[in-house]
Coordinates of C-alpha atoms in Angstrom, one line a residue:
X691 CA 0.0 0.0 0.0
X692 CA 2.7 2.4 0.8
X693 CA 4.8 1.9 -2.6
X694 CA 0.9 1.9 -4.6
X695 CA 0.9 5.7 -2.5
X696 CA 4.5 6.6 -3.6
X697 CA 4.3 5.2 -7.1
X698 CA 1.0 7.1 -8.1
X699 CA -0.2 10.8 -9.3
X700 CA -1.5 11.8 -6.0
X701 CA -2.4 14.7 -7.8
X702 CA -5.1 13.4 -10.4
X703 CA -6.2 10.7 -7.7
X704 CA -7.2 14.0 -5.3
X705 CA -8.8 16.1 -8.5
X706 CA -10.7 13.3 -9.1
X707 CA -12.0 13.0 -5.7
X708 CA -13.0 16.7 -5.5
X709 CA -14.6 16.3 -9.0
X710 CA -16.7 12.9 -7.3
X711 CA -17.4 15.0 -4.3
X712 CA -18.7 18.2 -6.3
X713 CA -20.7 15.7 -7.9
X714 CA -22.4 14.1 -5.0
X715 CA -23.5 18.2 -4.6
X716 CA -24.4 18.8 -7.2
X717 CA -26.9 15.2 -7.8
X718 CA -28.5 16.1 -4.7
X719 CA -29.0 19.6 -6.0
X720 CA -29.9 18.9 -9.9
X721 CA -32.2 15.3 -8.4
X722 CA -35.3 17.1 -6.9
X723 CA -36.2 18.6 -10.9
X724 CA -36.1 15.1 -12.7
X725 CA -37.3 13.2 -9.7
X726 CA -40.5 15.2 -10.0
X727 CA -40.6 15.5 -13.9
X728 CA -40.1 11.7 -13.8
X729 CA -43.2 11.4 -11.3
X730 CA -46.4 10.1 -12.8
X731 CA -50.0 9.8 -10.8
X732 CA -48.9 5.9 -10.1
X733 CA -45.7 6.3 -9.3
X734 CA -43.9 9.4 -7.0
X735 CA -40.1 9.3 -6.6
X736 CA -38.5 11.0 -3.8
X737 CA -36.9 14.4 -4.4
X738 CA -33.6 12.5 -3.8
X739 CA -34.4 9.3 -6.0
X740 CA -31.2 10.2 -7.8
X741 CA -28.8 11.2 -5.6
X742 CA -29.0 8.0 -3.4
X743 CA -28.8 5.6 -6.7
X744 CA -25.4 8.1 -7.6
X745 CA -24.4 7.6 -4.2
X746 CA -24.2 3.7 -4.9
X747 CA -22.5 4.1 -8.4
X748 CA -19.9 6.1 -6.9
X749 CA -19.0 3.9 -4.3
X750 CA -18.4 1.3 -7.0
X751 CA -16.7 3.4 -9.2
X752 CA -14.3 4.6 -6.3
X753 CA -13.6 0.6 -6.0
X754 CA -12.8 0.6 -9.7
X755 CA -10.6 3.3 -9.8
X756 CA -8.3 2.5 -6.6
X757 CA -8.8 -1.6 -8.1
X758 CA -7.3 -0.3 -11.6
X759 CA -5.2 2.0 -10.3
X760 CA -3.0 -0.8 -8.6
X761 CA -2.9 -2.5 -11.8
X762 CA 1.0 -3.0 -12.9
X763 CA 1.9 -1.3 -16.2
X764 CA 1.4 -3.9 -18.1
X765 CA -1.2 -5.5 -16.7
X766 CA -3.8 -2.1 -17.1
X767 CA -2.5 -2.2 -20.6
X768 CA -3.7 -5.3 -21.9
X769 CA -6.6 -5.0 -19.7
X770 CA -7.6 -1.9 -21.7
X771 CA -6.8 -3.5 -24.6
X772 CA -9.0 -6.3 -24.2
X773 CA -11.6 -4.6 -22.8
X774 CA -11.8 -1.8 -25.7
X775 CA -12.5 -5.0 -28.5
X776 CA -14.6 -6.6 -26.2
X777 CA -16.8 -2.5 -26.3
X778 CA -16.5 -2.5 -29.9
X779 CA -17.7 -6.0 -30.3
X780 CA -20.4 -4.8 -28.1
X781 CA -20.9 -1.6 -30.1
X782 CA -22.0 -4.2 -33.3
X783 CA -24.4 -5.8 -30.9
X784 CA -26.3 -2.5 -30.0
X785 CA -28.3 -2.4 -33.7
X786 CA -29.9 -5.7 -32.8
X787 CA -29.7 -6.6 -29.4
X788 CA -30.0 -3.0 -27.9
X789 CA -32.7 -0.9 -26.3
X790 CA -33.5 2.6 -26.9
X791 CA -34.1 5.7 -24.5
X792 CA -35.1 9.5 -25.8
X793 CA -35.0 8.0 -29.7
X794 CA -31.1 6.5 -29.7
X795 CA -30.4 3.1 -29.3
X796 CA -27.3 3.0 -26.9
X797 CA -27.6 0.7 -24.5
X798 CA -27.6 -3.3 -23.9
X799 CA -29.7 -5.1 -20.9
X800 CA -26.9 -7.2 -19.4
X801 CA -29.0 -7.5 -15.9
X802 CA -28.1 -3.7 -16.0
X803 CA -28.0 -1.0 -18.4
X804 CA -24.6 -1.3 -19.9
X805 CA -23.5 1.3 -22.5
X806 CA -20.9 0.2 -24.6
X807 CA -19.4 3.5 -25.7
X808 CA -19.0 4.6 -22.3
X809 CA -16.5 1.9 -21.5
X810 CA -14.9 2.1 -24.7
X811 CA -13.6 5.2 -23.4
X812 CA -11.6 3.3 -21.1
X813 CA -9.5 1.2 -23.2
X814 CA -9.6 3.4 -26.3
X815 CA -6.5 5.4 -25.1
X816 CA -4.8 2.2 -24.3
X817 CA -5.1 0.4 -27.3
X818 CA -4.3 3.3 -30.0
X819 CA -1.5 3.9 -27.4
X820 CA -0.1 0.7 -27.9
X821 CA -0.2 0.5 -31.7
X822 CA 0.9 3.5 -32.7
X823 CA 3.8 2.7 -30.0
X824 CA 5.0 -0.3 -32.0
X825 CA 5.6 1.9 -35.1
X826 CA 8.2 3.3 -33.2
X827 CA 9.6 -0.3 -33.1
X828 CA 9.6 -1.0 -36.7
X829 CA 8.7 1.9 -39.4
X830 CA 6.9 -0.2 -41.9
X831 CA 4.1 -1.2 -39.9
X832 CA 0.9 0.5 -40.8
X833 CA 0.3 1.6 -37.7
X834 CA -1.7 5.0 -38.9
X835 CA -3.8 2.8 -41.1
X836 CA -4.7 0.7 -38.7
X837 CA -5.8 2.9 -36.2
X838 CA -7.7 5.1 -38.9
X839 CA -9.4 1.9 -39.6
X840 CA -10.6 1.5 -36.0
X841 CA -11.6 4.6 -35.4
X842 CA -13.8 4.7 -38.4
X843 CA -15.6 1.6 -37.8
X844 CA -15.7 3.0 -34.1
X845 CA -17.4 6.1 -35.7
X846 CA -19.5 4.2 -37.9
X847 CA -21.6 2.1 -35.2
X848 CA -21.4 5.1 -33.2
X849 CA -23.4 6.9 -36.1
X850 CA -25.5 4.3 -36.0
X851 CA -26.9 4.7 -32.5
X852 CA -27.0 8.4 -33.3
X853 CA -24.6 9.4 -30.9
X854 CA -22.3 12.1 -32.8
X855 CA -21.1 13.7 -29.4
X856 CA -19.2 10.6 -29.1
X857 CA -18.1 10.4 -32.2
X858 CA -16.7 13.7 -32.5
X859 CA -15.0 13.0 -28.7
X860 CA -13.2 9.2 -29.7
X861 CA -11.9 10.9 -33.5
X862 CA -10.9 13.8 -31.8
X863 CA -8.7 11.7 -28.9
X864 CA -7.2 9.1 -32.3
X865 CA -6.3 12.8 -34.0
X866 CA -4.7 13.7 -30.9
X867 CA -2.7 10.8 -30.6
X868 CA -1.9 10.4 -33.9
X869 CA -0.8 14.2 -34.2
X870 CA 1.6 13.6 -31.3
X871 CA 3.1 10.3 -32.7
X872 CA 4.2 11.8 -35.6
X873 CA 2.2 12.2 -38.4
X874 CA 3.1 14.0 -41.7
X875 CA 1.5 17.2 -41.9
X876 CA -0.1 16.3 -44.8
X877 CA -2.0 13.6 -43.6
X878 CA -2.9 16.1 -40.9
X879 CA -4.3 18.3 -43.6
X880 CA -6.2 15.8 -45.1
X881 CA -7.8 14.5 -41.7
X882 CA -8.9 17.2 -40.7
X883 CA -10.3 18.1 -44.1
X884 CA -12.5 14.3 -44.0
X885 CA -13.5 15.7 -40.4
X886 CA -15.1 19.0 -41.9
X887 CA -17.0 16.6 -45.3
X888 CA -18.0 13.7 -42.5
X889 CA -19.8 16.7 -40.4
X890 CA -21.4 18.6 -43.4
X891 CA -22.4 14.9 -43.9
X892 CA -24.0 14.8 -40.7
X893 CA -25.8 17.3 -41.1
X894 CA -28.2 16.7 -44.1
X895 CA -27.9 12.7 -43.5
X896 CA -29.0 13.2 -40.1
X897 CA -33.0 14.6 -38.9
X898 CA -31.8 14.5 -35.0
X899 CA -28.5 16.4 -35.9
X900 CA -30.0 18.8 -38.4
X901 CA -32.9 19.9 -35.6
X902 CA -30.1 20.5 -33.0
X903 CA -27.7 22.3 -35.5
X904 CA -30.2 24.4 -36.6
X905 CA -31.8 24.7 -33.6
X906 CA -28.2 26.4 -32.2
X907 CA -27.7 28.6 -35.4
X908 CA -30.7 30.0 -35.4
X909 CA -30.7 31.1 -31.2
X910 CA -33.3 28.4 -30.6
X911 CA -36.8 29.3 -28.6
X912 CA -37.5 29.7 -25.1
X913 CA -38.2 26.0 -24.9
X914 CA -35.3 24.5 -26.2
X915 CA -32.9 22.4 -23.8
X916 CA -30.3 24.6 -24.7
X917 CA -31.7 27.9 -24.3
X918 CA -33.3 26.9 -20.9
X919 CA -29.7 25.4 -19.8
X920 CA -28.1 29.1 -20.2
X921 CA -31.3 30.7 -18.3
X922 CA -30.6 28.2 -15.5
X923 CA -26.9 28.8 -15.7
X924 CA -27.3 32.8 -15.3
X925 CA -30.1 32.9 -13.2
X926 CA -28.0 32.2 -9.7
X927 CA -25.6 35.1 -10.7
X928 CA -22.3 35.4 -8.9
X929 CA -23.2 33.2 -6.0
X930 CA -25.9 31.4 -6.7
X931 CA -29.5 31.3 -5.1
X932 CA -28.6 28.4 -2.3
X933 CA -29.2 24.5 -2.4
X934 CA -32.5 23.7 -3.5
X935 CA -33.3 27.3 -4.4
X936 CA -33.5 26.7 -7.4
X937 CA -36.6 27.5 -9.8
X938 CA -35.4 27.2 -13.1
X939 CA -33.9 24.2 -12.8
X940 CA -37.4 22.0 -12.4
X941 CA -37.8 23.0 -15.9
X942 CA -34.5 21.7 -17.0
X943 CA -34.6 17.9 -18.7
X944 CA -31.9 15.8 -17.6
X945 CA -31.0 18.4 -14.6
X946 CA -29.0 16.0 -12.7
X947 CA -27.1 14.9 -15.9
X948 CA -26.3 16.7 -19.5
X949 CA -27.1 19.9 -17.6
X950 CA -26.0 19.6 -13.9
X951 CA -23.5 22.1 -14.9
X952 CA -26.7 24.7 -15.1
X953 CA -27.8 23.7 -11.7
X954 CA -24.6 24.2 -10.4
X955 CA -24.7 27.8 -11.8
X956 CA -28.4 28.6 -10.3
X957 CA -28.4 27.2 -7.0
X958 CA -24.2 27.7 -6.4
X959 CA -23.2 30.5 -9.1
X960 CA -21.3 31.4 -11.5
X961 CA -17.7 31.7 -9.2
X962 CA -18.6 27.5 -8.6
X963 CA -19.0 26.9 -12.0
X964 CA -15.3 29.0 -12.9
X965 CA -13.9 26.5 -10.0
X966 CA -15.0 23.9 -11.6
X967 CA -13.9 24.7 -15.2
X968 CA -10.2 25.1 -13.2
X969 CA -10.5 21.6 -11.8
X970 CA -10.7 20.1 -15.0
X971 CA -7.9 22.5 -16.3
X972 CA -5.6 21.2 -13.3
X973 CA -6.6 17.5 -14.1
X974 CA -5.7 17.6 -17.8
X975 CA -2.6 19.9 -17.2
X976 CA -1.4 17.6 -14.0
X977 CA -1.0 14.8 -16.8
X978 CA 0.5 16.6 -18.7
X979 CA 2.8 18.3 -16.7
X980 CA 4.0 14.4 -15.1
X981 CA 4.5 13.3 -18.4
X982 CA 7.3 15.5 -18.9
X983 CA 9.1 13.2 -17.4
X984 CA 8.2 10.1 -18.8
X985 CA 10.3 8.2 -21.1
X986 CA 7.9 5.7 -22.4
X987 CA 6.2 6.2 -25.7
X988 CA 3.1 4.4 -24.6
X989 CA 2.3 5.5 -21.4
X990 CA 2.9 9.3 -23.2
X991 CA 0.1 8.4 -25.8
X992 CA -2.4 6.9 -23.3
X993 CA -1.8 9.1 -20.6
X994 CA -2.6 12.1 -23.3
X995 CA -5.4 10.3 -24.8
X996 CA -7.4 9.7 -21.5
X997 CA -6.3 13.5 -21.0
X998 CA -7.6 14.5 -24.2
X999 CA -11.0 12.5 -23.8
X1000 CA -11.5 13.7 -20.3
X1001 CA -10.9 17.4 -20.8
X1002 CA -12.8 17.2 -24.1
X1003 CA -15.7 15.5 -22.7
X1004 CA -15.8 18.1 -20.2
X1005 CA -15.6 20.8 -22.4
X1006 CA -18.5 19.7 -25.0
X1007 CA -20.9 19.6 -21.7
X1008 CA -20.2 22.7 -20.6
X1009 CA -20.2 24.6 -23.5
X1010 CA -23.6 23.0 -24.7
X1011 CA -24.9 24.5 -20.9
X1012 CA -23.3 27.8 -21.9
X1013 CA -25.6 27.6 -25.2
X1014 CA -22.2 27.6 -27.2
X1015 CA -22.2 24.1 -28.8
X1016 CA -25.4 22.2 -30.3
X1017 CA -26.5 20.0 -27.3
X1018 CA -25.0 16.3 -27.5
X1019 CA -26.4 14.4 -24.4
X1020 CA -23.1 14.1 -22.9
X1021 CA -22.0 14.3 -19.3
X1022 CA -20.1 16.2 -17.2
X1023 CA -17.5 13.4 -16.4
X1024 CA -17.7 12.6 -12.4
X1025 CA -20.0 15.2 -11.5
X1026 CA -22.8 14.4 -13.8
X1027 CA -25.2 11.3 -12.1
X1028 CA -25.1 8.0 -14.1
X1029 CA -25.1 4.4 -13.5
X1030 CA -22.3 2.8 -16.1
X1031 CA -21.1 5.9 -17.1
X1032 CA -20.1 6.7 -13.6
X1033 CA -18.1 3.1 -12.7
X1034 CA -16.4 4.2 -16.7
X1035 CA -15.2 7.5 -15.4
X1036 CA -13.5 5.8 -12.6
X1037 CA -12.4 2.6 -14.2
X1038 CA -10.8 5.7 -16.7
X1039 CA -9.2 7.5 -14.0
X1040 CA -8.3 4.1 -12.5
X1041 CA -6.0 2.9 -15.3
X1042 CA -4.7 6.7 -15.9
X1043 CA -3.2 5.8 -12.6
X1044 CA -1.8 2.4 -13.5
X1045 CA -0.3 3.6 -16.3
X1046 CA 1.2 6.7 -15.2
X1047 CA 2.7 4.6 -11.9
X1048 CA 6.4 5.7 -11.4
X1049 CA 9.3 5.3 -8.9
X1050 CA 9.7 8.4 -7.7
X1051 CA 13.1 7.6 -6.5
X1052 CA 14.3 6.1 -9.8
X1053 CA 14.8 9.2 -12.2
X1054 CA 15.0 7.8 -16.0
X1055 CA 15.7 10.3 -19.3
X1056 CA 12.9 12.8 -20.2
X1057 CA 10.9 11.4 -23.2
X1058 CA 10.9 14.1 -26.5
X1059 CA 9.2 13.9 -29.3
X1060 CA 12.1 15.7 -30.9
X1061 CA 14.3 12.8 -29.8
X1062 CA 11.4 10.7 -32.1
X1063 CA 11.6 12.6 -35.0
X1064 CA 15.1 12.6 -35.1
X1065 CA 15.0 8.5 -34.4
X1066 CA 12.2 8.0 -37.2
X1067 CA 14.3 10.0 -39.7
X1068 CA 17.4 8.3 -38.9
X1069 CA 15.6 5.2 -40.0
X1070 CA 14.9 6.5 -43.1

């Protein structure tokens, strides 16, 4: 227990609990406006339905993550690999055998919801990681290819579901990653270029996508999710109205999840919500900053990637509650209430831990992508 303490980012582990315990809040806060919109004349759920059943999920998800986060290297890595083509396998199976919620079929019914995409997210970073890592080993293999390859069929079942907020979060972590191992600007070019035809796609292939684009573009109505997410979000001002002061909020669909971060502006204010914003900013830039010190390609990669989905997770959520992004039906990651998505987040942060384990008294050679280049072209 006392080398697992020395070896790991105490730093992420305590953002992450901070994160949980703002989240724990923030249910209670955002669970009184679904509980009653979810209410029906045969059925009345307590104001705090959903804060005691995020209560439970977070407890397992804080098993998860300390579990994971004990993990050797190389242990969480093939663990992450396996379980990411176990999600995608899963991902095929949502078309036939899944269930659908609010008009997008997501889920499976394994004895409990289970949504694949949410725990692809934890093995995603590992496994493009670890390929693009074994270029470095031998030039010729087709590393990019392959990983393209994934994260288009990835993409595609995605597409299927709808679910383009995921989408645009798991191609924007593989551009990331790729960007960092090495690519030719060229290809870069020509990426992003497929990105900007694939959403122009999107938008006229799409009904769901169209409505919400247009919907944005247009500065929506009075009762659009969006729209009613910003009034939430300003109506606490500076420091909010107080818990369960709230009035705009029991208007608010999915108050204790997509928009929590609304509920956390009218009941706590605006000066909560900039503290939050900064805890994700110190999460992704702790990461970061400890990976400055790393010599290992891999855990570089999959330590950014789980950096770059985090951060950009968060940053689609709360820009849609800030009426700056279409709205996606994506969380606030470990603040936001959810059952799978929730024991994900900390399975995520879990393996971020693993991977990013390190003597602190052994000090090896700082990793440089410069040093990479110069390797790669040597090879040449």
């Amino acid at each position: 227990m006392q080398i697992w303490w020395q070896e790991i980012d105490r730093g992420v582990l305590m953002l992450a609990l901070i994160l949980m315990i703002i989240g724990t809040v923030s249910v209670a806060a955002g669970s009184p406006a679904s509980a009653r919109r979810l209410s029906t004349s045969t059925k009345s759920l307590d104001d705090l339905h959903f804060f005691y059943l995020h209560v439970r999920w977070q407890i397992v998800a804080l098993g998860a993550m300390l579990a994971a986060s004990t993990l050797p290297k190389d242990m969480a890595r093939r663990f992450g690999i396996v379980l990411a083509a176990s999600m995608i396998f899963a991902l095929m199976l949502v078309p036939f055998l899944g269930f659908e919620v609010n008009g997008a079929r997501r889920w499976l019914n394994l004895g409990l919801s289970l949504q694949p995409s949410s725990f692809l997210k934890c093995g995603f970073p590992i496994l493009l990681a670890w390929l693009l890592s074994l270029k470095v080993r031998d030039e010729q293999l087709p590393m990019m290819s392959v990983t393209f390859g994934i994260v288009a069929l990835v993409s595609a079942l995605l597409m299927a579901q709808p679910d383009f907020g995921s989408t645009i979060l798991f191609a924007g972590t593989w551009f990331t990653l790729v960007l960092l191992s090495g690519i030719d600007v060229r290809r870069i070019a020509v990426a992003g270029a497929g990105g900007v035809v694939l959403i122009i796609a999107t938008y006229f292939l799409y009904d769901n996508a169209q409505r919400r684009i247009d919907s944005f573009l247009g500065g929506g109505t009075a009762f659009d999710q969006v729209d009613l997410a910003s009034r939430t979000l300003l109506n606490g001002g500076w420091t909010g109205l107080g818990f369960w002061m709230g009035e705009r909020k029991l208007a608010l669909p999915e108050a204790h999840t997509d928009y929590i971060f609304s509920v956390i502006g009218e009941e706590f204010g605006l000066l909560s919500c900039m503290v939050v914003v900064i805890l994700y900013l110190a999460l992704v830039l702790r990461v970061l900053i400890r990976l400055v010190r790393e010599e290992d390609l891999f855990t570089v990669l999959a330590a950014t990637g789980f950096a770059a989905q985090f951060g950009g997770q968060a940053f689609i959520n709360i820009l849609v509650n800030l009426q700056l992004f279409p709205s996606k039906g994506m969380t606030l990651p470990l603040i936001s209430y959810g059952g799978s998505s929730t024991l994900a987040m900390g399975l995520s942060i879990g393996l971020l831990l693993a991977i990013t384990r390190r003597n602190p008294f052994i000090q090896g050679e700082r990793f440089s992508l410069s040093d990479l280049g110069s390797d790669l072209g040597d090879k040449r």
